[in-house]
Amino acid sequence: MTGAVVGDDLPGHTVLGCNNIIGHHAVVGIKCQDMKYKPGEECFLDVGDDNEIREHTSIHRSSKSSDRTVIGNGNLIMGSSHIAHDCKVGNNNIFANNTLLAGHVVVGDHTHTAGAIAVHQFCHIGSFSFIGGGSVVSQDVPKYMMVSGERAELRGLNLEGLRRHRFTAAEIRSLRAAYRKIFMPANENVRGFEERLAEVEQHEELANDPSVCSMVQSIRDSFEEKRRGICKFRQWSGC
């Protein structure tokens, strides 16, 4: 569209797939805003197919030659959003206006953000999750979950999103049961967080549900070295 800029006179490249729409005055594939970027170093952006990138959005190339910014397929990125250097965005996500992703953020598939949200660098946003409007996300959002708040906190499962993506009633029941065991124990002083995760993993029925296993793994991955942990649950104290 009018005023859009795609690519820049920099070493490296910007690659766009098929059927992408670049909105008015959007800038896609320009130099990153990372002070660690060294002039003359190669930097990269790869964009897949069927993305709609609306007006005044900015998507930057990677900050170093060994990495790249990646946008998958079928994403709707609404006006004035920003995707910084080295982000990895999956498929079929919806980013509402003024969604801001700092450097090295990883986003799964089928996520949905409301307007005016900011995600801290190196955070991971799990697939099928939802981020409420005006939220500041400073830790990971596990798969299937909903967060909101000035410092985003877990607010439960993204039930509407799960239904829209045709998760079965049985899958949703299992996910709700697992969520309650992990984040809403009857007596928080009886067992620690790790024990609650282990209980779900060893549960006769829940342990055989692929969606539950995927959710638990998403939580565990967030506590690996150099990861940021998960957004806090609003009823936790001292966790």
Coordinates of C-alpha atoms in Angstrom, one line a residue:
M1 CA 0.0 0.0 0.0
T2 CA 1.0 3.7 -0.3
G3 CA 4.0 4.7 1.7
A4 CA 5.0 1.1 2.7
V5 CA 8.7 0.3 2.8
V6 CA 9.9 -3.3 2.3
G7 CA 13.5 -4.2 2.7
D8 CA 16.5 -1.9 3.2
D9 CA 19.9 -1.3 1.7
L10 CA 21.6 -3.6 4.3
P11 CA 23.7 -6.8 4.0
G12 CA 21.5 -9.8 4.3
H13 CA 17.9 -10.0 3.0
T14 CA 14.2 -9.7 3.5
V15 CA 12.2 -12.5 2.0
L16 CA 8.4 -12.4 1.6
G17 CA 6.2 -15.4 0.6
C18 CA 3.0 -15.3 -1.4
N19 CA -0.2 -13.3 -1.0
N20 CA 1.0 -10.9 1.8
I21 CA -0.6 -7.5 2.2
I22 CA 1.7 -4.7 3.5
G23 CA -0.4 -1.8 4.7
H24 CA 0.0 2.0 4.3
H25 CA 3.2 3.3 5.7
A26 CA 4.3 0.0 7.2
V27 CA 8.0 -0.7 7.4
V28 CA 9.0 -4.4 6.9
G29 CA 12.6 -5.6 6.9
I30 CA 14.5 -2.6 8.0
K31 CA 17.5 -2.3 10.4
C32 CA 16.8 -3.3 14.0
Q33 CA 16.9 -1.0 17.0
D34 CA 19.3 -3.1 18.9
M35 CA 22.5 -1.2 20.0
K36 CA 24.4 -4.5 19.7
Y37 CA 23.9 -4.6 16.0
K38 CA 27.2 -3.9 14.1
P39 CA 26.9 -1.9 11.0
G40 CA 27.8 -3.9 7.9
E41 CA 26.8 -7.3 9.5
E42 CA 24.2 -9.4 7.7
C43 CA 20.7 -9.4 9.1
F44 CA 17.6 -11.3 8.0
L45 CA 13.8 -11.3 7.9
D46 CA 11.7 -14.2 6.6
V47 CA 8.0 -13.8 6.1
G48 CA 5.7 -16.7 5.0
D49 CA 2.5 -16.6 3.1
D50 CA -1.0 -15.0 3.5
N51 CA -0.1 -12.5 6.2
E52 CA -1.9 -9.2 6.5
I53 CA 0.4 -6.5 8.0
R54 CA -1.6 -3.4 8.5
E55 CA -0.8 0.3 8.5
H56 CA 2.2 1.8 10.4
T57 CA 3.4 -1.6 11.6
S58 CA 7.2 -2.1 11.9
I59 CA 8.9 -5.5 11.5
H60 CA 12.7 -5.5 11.9
R61 CA 15.5 -7.7 10.7
S62 CA 17.7 -9.8 13.0
S63 CA 20.3 -8.2 15.1
K64 CA 23.1 -10.6 14.0
S65 CA 24.0 -12.8 11.1
S66 CA 23.5 -16.0 13.1
D67 CA 19.8 -15.3 13.8
R68 CA 16.8 -14.1 11.8
T69 CA 13.4 -12.6 12.5
V70 CA 10.7 -15.0 11.3
I71 CA 7.0 -14.5 10.6
G72 CA 5.0 -17.6 9.7
N73 CA 1.8 -17.9 7.6
G74 CA -1.7 -16.5 7.9
N75 CA -1.1 -13.9 10.6
L76 CA -3.2 -10.7 11.0
I77 CA -0.9 -8.0 12.4
M78 CA -3.1 -4.9 13.0
G79 CA -2.1 -1.2 12.8
S80 CA 0.9 0.3 14.6
S81 CA 2.1 -3.1 15.9
H82 CA 5.9 -3.7 16.3
I83 CA 7.8 -6.9 15.9
A84 CA 11.4 -6.4 17.0
H85 CA 14.6 -8.1 16.0
D86 CA 15.0 -11.9 16.2
C87 CA 11.4 -12.6 17.1
K88 CA 9.9 -15.9 16.0
V89 CA 6.1 -15.7 15.2
G90 CA 4.2 -18.8 14.2
N91 CA 1.0 -19.2 12.2
N92 CA -2.5 -17.9 12.3
N93 CA -2.0 -15.4 15.1
I94 CA -4.1 -12.2 15.6
F95 CA -2.2 -9.2 16.9
A96 CA -4.6 -6.3 17.7
N97 CA -3.5 -2.7 17.3
N98 CA -0.4 -1.6 19.1
T99 CA 0.8 -5.1 20.0
L100 CA 4.5 -4.6 20.8
L101 CA 7.0 -7.5 20.8
A102 CA 10.5 -6.8 22.1
G103 CA 13.5 -8.6 20.8
H104 CA 13.8 -12.4 20.8
V105 CA 10.1 -13.0 21.7
V106 CA 8.7 -16.4 20.5
V107 CA 5.0 -16.7 19.7
G108 CA 3.3 -20.0 18.9
D109 CA 0.3 -20.6 16.7
H110 CA -3.3 -19.3 17.0
T111 CA -2.6 -16.8 19.7
H112 CA -4.7 -13.6 20.1
T113 CA -3.7 -10.3 21.7
A114 CA -6.0 -7.5 22.5
G115 CA -4.9 -3.9 21.9
A116 CA -2.0 -2.0 23.4
I117 CA 0.0 -4.8 24.9
A118 CA 3.8 -5.1 25.4
V119 CA 5.8 -8.3 25.6
H120 CA 9.2 -8.2 27.3
Q121 CA 12.3 -9.5 25.4
F122 CA 12.9 -13.3 25.4
C123 CA 9.4 -14.1 26.5
H124 CA 7.5 -17.1 25.0
I125 CA 3.8 -16.8 24.2
G126 CA 2.3 -20.3 24.0
S127 CA -0.1 -21.5 21.2
F128 CA -3.9 -20.9 21.7
S129 CA -3.2 -18.3 24.4
F130 CA -4.9 -14.8 24.8
I131 CA -3.4 -11.6 26.2
G132 CA -5.9 -9.0 27.5
G133 CA -5.8 -5.4 26.4
G134 CA -3.3 -3.1 28.0
S135 CA -1.2 -5.9 29.5
V136 CA 2.5 -5.9 30.1
V137 CA 3.9 -9.4 29.7
S138 CA 7.2 -9.9 31.5
Q139 CA 7.2 -13.7 31.8
D140 CA 6.1 -16.6 29.6
V141 CA 2.4 -17.3 28.8
P142 CA 1.9 -21.1 28.7
K143 CA -0.1 -22.8 26.1
Y144 CA -3.9 -22.5 26.2
M145 CA -3.9 -19.8 28.9
M146 CA -5.3 -16.3 29.2
V147 CA -3.4 -13.5 30.9
S148 CA -4.2 -9.8 31.6
G149 CA -3.1 -7.0 33.9
E150 CA -0.6 -4.2 34.1
R151 CA 1.9 -6.9 35.0
A152 CA 0.1 -9.8 33.3
E153 CA -1.1 -12.6 35.5
L154 CA -2.8 -15.9 34.6
R155 CA -6.6 -15.6 34.6
G156 CA -7.4 -19.1 33.6
L157 CA -7.7 -21.0 30.3
N158 CA -8.5 -19.3 27.0
L159 CA -11.8 -21.2 26.9
E160 CA -13.4 -19.2 24.1
G161 CA -10.3 -19.6 22.0
L162 CA -10.2 -23.4 22.6
R163 CA -13.9 -23.7 21.6
R164 CA -13.3 -21.6 18.5
H165 CA -10.5 -23.9 17.4
R166 CA -12.7 -27.0 17.9
F167 CA -11.1 -28.5 21.0
T168 CA -13.5 -31.2 22.1
A169 CA -15.5 -30.9 25.3
A170 CA -13.5 -33.8 26.7
E171 CA -10.2 -32.0 26.0
I172 CA -11.4 -28.8 27.6
R173 CA -12.6 -30.7 30.7
S174 CA -9.2 -32.3 31.0
L175 CA -7.4 -29.0 30.6
R176 CA -9.6 -27.4 33.2
A177 CA -9.0 -30.2 35.7
A178 CA -5.3 -30.0 35.2
Y179 CA -5.3 -26.2 35.5
R180 CA -7.1 -26.4 38.8
K181 CA -4.7 -29.0 40.2
I182 CA -1.7 -26.9 39.2
F183 CA -2.9 -23.4 39.9
M184 CA -5.9 -23.7 42.2
P185 CA -5.1 -26.3 44.9
A186 CA -7.5 -26.7 47.7
N187 CA -4.7 -26.2 50.2
E188 CA -1.6 -24.4 48.8
N189 CA 0.4 -25.2 51.9
V190 CA 0.2 -29.0 51.4
R191 CA 2.2 -29.3 48.2
G192 CA 4.6 -27.2 46.3
F193 CA 4.3 -26.2 42.6
E194 CA 6.6 -28.9 41.4
E195 CA 4.6 -31.6 43.3
R196 CA 1.4 -30.3 41.7
L197 CA 2.9 -30.5 38.2
A198 CA 4.1 -34.1 39.0
E199 CA 0.6 -35.1 40.2
V200 CA -0.9 -34.1 36.9
E201 CA 1.8 -35.9 35.0
Q202 CA 1.1 -39.1 37.0
H203 CA -2.7 -38.8 37.0
E204 CA -4.3 -41.9 35.5
E205 CA -6.5 -40.0 33.1
L206 CA -4.9 -36.6 32.7
A207 CA -1.5 -38.0 31.9
N208 CA -3.0 -39.7 28.8
D209 CA -4.5 -36.5 27.3
P210 CA -2.1 -35.0 24.7
S211 CA -3.4 -31.4 25.3
V212 CA -2.7 -31.7 29.0
C213 CA 0.7 -33.1 28.4
S214 CA 1.4 -30.3 26.0
M215 CA 0.3 -27.7 28.5
V216 CA 2.5 -29.2 31.3
Q217 CA 5.5 -29.3 29.0
S218 CA 4.9 -25.7 28.1
I219 CA 5.1 -24.8 31.8
R220 CA 8.2 -26.9 32.4
D221 CA 10.0 -25.4 29.4
S222 CA 9.5 -21.9 30.8
F223 CA 11.7 -22.8 33.8
E224 CA 14.6 -24.0 31.8
E225 CA 17.9 -22.1 32.0
K226 CA 17.8 -18.6 30.5
R227 CA 13.9 -18.7 30.3
R228 CA 11.8 -16.2 32.3
G229 CA 9.4 -18.5 34.1
I230 CA 5.6 -18.1 33.7
C231 CA 3.3 -15.2 34.5
K232 CA 2.2 -15.3 38.1
F233 CA -1.3 -16.6 39.2
R234 CA -3.1 -13.8 40.9
Q235 CA -3.9 -15.9 44.0
W236 CA -0.3 -17.0 44.5
S237 CA 1.6 -15.4 47.4
G238 CA 5.4 -15.5 47.5
C239 CA 5.7 -17.7 44.4

